[in-house]
CSV table of C-alpha atoms in Angstrom, one decimal:
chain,number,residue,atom,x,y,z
P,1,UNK,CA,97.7,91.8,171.8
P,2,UNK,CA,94.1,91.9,170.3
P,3,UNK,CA,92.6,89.7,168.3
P,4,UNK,CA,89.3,91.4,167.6
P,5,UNK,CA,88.5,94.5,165.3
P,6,UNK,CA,89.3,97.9,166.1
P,7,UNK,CA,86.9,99.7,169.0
P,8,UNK,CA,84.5,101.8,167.3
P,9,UNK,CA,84.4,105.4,168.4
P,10,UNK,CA,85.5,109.2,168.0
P,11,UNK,CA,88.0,109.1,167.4
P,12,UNK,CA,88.6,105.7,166.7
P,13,UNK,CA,90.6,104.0,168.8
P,14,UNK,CA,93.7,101.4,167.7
P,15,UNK,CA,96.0,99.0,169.2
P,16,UNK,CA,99.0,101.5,168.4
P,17,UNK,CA,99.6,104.4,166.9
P,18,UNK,CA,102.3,102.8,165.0
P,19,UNK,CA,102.7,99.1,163.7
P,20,UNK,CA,106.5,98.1,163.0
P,21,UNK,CA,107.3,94.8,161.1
P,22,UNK,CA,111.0,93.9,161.7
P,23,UNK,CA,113.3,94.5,164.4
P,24,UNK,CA,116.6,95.0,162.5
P,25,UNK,CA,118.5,98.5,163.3
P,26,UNK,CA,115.6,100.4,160.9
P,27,UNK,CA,112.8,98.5,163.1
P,28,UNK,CA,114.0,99.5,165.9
P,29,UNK,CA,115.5,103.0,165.1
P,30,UNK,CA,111.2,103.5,164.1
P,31,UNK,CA,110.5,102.5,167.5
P,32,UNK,CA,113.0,104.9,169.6
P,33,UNK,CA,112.2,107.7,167.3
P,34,UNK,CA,108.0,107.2,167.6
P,35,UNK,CA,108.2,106.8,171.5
P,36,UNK,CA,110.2,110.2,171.2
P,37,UNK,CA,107.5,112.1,170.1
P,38,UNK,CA,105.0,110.3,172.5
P,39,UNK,CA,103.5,107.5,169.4
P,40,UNK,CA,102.5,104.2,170.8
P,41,UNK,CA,104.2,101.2,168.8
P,42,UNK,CA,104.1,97.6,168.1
P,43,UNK,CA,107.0,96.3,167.1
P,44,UNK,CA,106.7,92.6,165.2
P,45,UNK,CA,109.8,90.0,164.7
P,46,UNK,CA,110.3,86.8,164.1
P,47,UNK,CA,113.7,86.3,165.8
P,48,UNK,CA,115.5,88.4,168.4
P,49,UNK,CA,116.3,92.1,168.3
P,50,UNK,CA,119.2,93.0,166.0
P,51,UNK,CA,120.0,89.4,164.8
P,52,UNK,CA,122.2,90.3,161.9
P,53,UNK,CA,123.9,92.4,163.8
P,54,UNK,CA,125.1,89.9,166.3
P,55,UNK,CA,127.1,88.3,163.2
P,56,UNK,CA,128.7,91.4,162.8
P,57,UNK,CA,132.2,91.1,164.1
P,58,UNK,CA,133.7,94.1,163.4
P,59,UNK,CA,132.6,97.5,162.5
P,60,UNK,CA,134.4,100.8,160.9
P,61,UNK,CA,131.0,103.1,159.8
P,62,UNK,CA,129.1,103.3,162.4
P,63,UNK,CA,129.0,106.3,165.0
P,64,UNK,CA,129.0,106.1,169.0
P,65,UNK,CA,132.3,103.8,168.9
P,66,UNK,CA,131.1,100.8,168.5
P,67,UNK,CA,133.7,98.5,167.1
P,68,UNK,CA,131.3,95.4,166.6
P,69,UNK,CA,128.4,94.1,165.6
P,70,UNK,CA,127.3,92.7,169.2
P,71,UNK,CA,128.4,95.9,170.9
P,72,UNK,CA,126.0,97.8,169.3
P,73,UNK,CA,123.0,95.3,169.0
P,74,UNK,CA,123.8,94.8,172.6
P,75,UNK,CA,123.2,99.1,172.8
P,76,UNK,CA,120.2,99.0,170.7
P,77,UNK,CA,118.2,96.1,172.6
P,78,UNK,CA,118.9,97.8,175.6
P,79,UNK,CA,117.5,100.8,175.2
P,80,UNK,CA,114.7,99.7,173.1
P,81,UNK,CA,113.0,97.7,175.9
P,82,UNK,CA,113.5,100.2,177.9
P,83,UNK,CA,111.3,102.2,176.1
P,84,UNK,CA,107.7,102.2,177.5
P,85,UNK,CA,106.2,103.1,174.8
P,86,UNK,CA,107.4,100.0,172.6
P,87,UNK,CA,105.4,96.6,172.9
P,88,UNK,CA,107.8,94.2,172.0
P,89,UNK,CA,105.8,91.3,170.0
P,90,UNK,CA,109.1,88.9,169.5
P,91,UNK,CA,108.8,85.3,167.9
P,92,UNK,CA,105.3,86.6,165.6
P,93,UNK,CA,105.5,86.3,162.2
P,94,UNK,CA,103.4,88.6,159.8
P,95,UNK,CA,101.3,86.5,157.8
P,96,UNK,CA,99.2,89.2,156.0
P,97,UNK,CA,99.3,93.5,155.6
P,98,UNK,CA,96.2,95.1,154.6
P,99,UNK,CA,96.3,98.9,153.9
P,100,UNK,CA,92.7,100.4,154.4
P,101,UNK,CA,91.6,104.1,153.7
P,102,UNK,CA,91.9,104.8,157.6
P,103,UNK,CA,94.1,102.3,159.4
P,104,UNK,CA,96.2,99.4,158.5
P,105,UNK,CA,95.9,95.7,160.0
P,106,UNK,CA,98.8,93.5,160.4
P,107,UNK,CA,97.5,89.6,160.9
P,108,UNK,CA,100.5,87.6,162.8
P,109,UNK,CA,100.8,83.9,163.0
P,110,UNK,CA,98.7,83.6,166.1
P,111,UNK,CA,95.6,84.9,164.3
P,112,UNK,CA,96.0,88.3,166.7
P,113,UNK,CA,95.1,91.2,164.3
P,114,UNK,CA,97.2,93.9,165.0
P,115,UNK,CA,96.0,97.7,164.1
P,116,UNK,CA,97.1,101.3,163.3
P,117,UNK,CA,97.0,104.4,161.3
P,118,UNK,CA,100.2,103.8,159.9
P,119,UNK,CA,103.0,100.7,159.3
P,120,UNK,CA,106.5,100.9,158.6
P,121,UNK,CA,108.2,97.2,157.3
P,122,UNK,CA,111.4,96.8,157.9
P,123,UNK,CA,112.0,93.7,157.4
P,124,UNK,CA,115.1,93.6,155.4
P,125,UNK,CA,116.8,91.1,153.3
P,126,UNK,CA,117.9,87.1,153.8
P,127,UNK,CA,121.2,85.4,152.0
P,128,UNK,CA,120.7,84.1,148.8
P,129,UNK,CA,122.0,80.4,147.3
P,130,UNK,CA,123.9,79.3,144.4
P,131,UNK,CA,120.9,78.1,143.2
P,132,UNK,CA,119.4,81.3,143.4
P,133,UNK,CA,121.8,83.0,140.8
P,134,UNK,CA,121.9,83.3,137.2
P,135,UNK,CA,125.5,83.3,137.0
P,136,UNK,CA,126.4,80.4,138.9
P,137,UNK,CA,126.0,76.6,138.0
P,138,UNK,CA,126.5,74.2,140.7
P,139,UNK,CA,125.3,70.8,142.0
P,140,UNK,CA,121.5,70.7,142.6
P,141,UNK,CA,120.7,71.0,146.6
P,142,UNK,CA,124.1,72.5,147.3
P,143,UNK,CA,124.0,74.7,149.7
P,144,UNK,CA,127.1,76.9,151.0
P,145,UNK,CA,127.7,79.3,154.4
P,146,UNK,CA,128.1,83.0,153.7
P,147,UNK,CA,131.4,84.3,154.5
P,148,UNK,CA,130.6,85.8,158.0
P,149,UNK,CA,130.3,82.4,159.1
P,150,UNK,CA,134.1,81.9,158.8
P,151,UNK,CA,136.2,82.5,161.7
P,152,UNK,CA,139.9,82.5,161.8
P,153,UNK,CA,140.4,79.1,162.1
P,154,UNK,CA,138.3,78.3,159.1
P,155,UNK,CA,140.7,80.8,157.2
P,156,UNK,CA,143.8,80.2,158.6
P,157,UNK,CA,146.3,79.1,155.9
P,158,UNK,CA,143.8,78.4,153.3
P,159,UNK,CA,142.2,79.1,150.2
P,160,UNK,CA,138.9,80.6,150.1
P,161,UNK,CA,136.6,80.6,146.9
P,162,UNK,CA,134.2,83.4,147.9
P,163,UNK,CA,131.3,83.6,145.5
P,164,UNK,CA,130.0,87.0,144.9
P,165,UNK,CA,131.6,90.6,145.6
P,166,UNK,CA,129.2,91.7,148.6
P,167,UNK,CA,130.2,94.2,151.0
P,168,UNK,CA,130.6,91.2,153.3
P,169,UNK,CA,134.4,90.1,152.5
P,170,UNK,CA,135.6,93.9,153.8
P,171,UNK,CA,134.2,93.1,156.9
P,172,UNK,CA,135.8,89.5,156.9
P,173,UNK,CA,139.0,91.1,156.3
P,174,UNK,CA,138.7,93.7,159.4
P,175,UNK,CA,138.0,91.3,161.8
P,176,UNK,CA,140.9,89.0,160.6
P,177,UNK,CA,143.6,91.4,160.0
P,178,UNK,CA,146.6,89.2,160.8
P,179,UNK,CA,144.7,85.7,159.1
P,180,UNK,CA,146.8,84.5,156.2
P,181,UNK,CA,144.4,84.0,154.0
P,182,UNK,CA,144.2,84.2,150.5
P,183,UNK,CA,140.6,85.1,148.8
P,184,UNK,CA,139.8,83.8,145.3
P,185,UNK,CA,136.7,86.8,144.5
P,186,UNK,CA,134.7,85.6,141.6
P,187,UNK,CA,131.9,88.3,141.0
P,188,UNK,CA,129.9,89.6,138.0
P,189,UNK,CA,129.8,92.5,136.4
P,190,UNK,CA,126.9,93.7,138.4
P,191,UNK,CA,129.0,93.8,142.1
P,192,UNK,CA,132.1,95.4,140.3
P,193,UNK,CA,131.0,98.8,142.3
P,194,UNK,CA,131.3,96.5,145.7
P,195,UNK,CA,134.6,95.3,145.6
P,196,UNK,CA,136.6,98.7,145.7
P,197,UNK,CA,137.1,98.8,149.4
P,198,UNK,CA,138.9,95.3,149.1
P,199,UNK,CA,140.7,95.8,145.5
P,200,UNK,CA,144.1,96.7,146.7
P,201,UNK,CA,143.7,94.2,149.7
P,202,UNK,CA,147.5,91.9,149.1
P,203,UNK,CA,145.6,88.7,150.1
P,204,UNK,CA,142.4,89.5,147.3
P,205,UNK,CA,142.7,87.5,144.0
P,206,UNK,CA,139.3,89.0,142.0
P,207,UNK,CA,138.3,87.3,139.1
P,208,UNK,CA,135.4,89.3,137.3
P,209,UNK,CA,133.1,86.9,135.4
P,210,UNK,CA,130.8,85.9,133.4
P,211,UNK,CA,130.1,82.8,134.3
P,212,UNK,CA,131.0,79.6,136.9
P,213,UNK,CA,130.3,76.2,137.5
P,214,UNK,CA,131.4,75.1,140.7
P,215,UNK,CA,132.3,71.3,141.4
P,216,UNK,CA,131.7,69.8,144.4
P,217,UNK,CA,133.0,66.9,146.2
P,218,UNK,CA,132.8,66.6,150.4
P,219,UNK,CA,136.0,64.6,150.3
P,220,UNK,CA,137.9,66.8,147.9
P,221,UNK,CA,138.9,70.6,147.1
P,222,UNK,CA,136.5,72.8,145.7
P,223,UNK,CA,137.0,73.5,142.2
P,224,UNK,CA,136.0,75.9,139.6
P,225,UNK,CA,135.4,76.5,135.5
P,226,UNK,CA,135.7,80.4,135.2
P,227,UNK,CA,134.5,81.9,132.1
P,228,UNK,CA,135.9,85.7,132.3
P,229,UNK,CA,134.0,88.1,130.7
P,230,UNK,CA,136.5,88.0,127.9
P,231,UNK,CA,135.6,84.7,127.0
P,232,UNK,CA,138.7,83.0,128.0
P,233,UNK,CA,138.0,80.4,130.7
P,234,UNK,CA,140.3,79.0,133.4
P,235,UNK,CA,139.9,76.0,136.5
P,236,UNK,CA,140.5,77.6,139.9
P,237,UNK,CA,140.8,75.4,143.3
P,238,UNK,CA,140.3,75.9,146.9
P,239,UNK,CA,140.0,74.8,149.8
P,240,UNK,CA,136.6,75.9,150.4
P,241,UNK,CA,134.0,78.0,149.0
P,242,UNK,CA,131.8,80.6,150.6
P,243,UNK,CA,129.2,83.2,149.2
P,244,UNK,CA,129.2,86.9,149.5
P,245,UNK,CA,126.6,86.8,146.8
P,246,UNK,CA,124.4,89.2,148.6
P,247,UNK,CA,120.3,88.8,149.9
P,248,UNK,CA,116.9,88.9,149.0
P,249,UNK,CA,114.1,91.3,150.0
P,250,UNK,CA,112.2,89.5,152.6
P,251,UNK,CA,108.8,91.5,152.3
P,252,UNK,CA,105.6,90.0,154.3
P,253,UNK,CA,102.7,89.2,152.4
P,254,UNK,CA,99.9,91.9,151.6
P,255,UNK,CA,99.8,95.5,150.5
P,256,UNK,CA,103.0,96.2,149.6
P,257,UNK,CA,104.2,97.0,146.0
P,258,UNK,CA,107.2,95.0,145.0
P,259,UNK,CA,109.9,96.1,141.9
P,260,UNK,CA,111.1,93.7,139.5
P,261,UNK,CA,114.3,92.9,141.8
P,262,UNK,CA,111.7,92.1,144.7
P,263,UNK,CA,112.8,95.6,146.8
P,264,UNK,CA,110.0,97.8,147.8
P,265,UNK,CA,110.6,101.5,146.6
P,266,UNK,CA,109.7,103.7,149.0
P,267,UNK,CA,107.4,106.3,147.2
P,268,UNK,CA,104.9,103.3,145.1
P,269,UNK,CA,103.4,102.3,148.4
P,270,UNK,CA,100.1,102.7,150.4
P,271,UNK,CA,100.3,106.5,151.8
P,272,UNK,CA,100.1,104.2,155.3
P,273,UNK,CA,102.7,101.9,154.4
P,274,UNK,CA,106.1,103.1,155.0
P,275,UNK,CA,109.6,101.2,154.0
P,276,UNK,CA,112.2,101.4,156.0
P,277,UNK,CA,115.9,99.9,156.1
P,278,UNK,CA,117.1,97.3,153.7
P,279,UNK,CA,113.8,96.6,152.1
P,280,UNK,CA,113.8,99.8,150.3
P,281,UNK,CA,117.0,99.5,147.6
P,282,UNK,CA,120.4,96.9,147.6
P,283,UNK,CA,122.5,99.8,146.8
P,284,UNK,CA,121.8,101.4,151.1
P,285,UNK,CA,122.3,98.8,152.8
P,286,UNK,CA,124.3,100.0,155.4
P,287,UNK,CA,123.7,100.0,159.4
P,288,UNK,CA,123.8,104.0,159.3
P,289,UNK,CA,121.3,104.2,156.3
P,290,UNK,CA,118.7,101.6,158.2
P,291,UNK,CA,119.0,103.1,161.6
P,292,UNK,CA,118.7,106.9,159.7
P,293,UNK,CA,115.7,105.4,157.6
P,294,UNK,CA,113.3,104.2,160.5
P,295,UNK,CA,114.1,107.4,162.4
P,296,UNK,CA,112.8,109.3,159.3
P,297,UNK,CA,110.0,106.5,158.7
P,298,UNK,CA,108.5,106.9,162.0
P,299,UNK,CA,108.4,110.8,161.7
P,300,UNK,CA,106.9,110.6,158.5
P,301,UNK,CA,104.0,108.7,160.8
P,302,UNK,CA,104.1,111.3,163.1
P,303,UNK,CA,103.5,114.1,161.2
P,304,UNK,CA,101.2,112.7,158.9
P,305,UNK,CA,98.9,111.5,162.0
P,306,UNK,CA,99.0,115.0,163.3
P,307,UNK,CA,97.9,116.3,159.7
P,308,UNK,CA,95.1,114.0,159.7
P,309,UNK,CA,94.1,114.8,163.5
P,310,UNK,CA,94.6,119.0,162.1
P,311,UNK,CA,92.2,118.2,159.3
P,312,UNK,CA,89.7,116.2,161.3
């Protein structure tokens, strides 16, 4: 794409009517919807199309009968490049936003400055670390899989320690229904609103605390010191430990206003920046609620450029 300023003109003239950073189900819902009512787009990722998706393995809250996670990235990537009105900028990372009075400009890695009335950023979340949590102590450097990364042969017969309460371990349990597993959940306080869907589950252990410090040995069982938020404190062991701890916003640098948790709310931006997806809140973070979002972002471009066109 171009790497030089804007053409100058009436009226003036940009690389796309729309600029959209992330190509998640949000980022790409923004795309389909803009190229429904005729916008130009740009769409910016650093990876392929729908890549958390494609760890999905199975789905239950999702429309259109998709079952899995690669079913219905496989859906979404289809259609989006086959929509003309989409350039595809795959492999680019955003290394600056700017939000100007008329136009934003998107810088990616290769130097190419990208530009357009509006932006919507989509660019999620990424998995956090023990290291990354207040609640959890554990060995410096130690870094453990999250628990979609564990088929059934990981699970089989074991013990699992899962760290955290994230909506995660519901979908681990649907696409190992007949696994006998048995899941040691140690979460805080702050995910107790998480683990409903799983707290009858028979092979669910849940151990609300306040604090753990994790041991760890390559050569031996994981093991555990559990403070409960009681005070009383216990040693749990497993055979391995995973995290379900839940992600960080993943912003790109620039104009974008962050909250103390690092999400971007919606309604303190740029009036030409527009969240979409994940980015916006940890409580939404569901497929529906992304794909609904960057429909709705890209409309709120849409109108808003025909307001500006009306007024002009």
């Amino acid at each position: 794409m171009a790497d030089t300023p804007p053409r100058t003109g009436s009226p003036t003239i940009h690389d796309a009517d729309l600029i959209i950073v992330g190509g998640g189900p949000a980022g790409c819902a923004a795309a389909r919807m803009a190229a429904s009512v005729g916008m130009r787009s740009i769409l910016v990722e650093p990876d392929r199309l729908c890549r958390n998706l494609y760890r999905i393995p199975a789905l239950n809250n999702v429309l259109g009968g998709y079952t899995s996670g690669p079913e219905l990235a496989d859906s979404i990537v289809a259609e989006l490049k086959s929509t003309a009105l989409c350039h595809l900028e795959l492999g680019r990372h955003v290394t600056e936003l700017h939000a100007g009075k008329d136009h934003v400009t998107v810088t990616v890695d290769t130097g190419a400055r990208l530009t357009a009335r509006y932006v919507v950023v989509a660019t999620g979340v990424g998995p956090l670390q023990p290291r990354d949590i207040a609640w959890i102590t554990a060995p410096d450097g130690l870094t453990l899989p999250p628990l979609w990364q564990a088929g059934a042969d990981d699970a089989e017969g074991r013990t699992l320690l899962v760290l955290g309460g994230d909506r995660p371990i519901g979908t681990f349990l649907r696409a190992n229904p007949t696994t006998d597993t048995r899941l040691l959940v140690a979460y805080p306080e702050s995910d107790a609103y998480k683990i409903e869907e799983i707290r009858e589950d028979a092979g669910v252990v849940l151990l609300p605390v306040e604090h753990l410090t994790l041991s760890w040995r390559e050569d031996a069982p994981v093991s555990a010191e559990v403070m409960g938020r009681n005070g009383e404190r216990q040693t749990i062991t497993a055979d391995a430990a995973y995290l379900s701890i839940g992600n960080a916003p993943t912003a790109p640098p620039g104009d974008l206003v962050r909250g103390a948790d690092g999400y971007c709310p919606p309604t303190e931006q740029h009036p030409r920046v527009i969240v979409a997806g994940d980015l916006r809140s940890a409580r939404f973070q569901r497929i529906m609620t992304a794909l609904g979002s960057g429909s709705e972002a890209a409309l709120h471009a849409y109108y808003a450029t025909r307001d500006l066109l009306a007024e002009g």
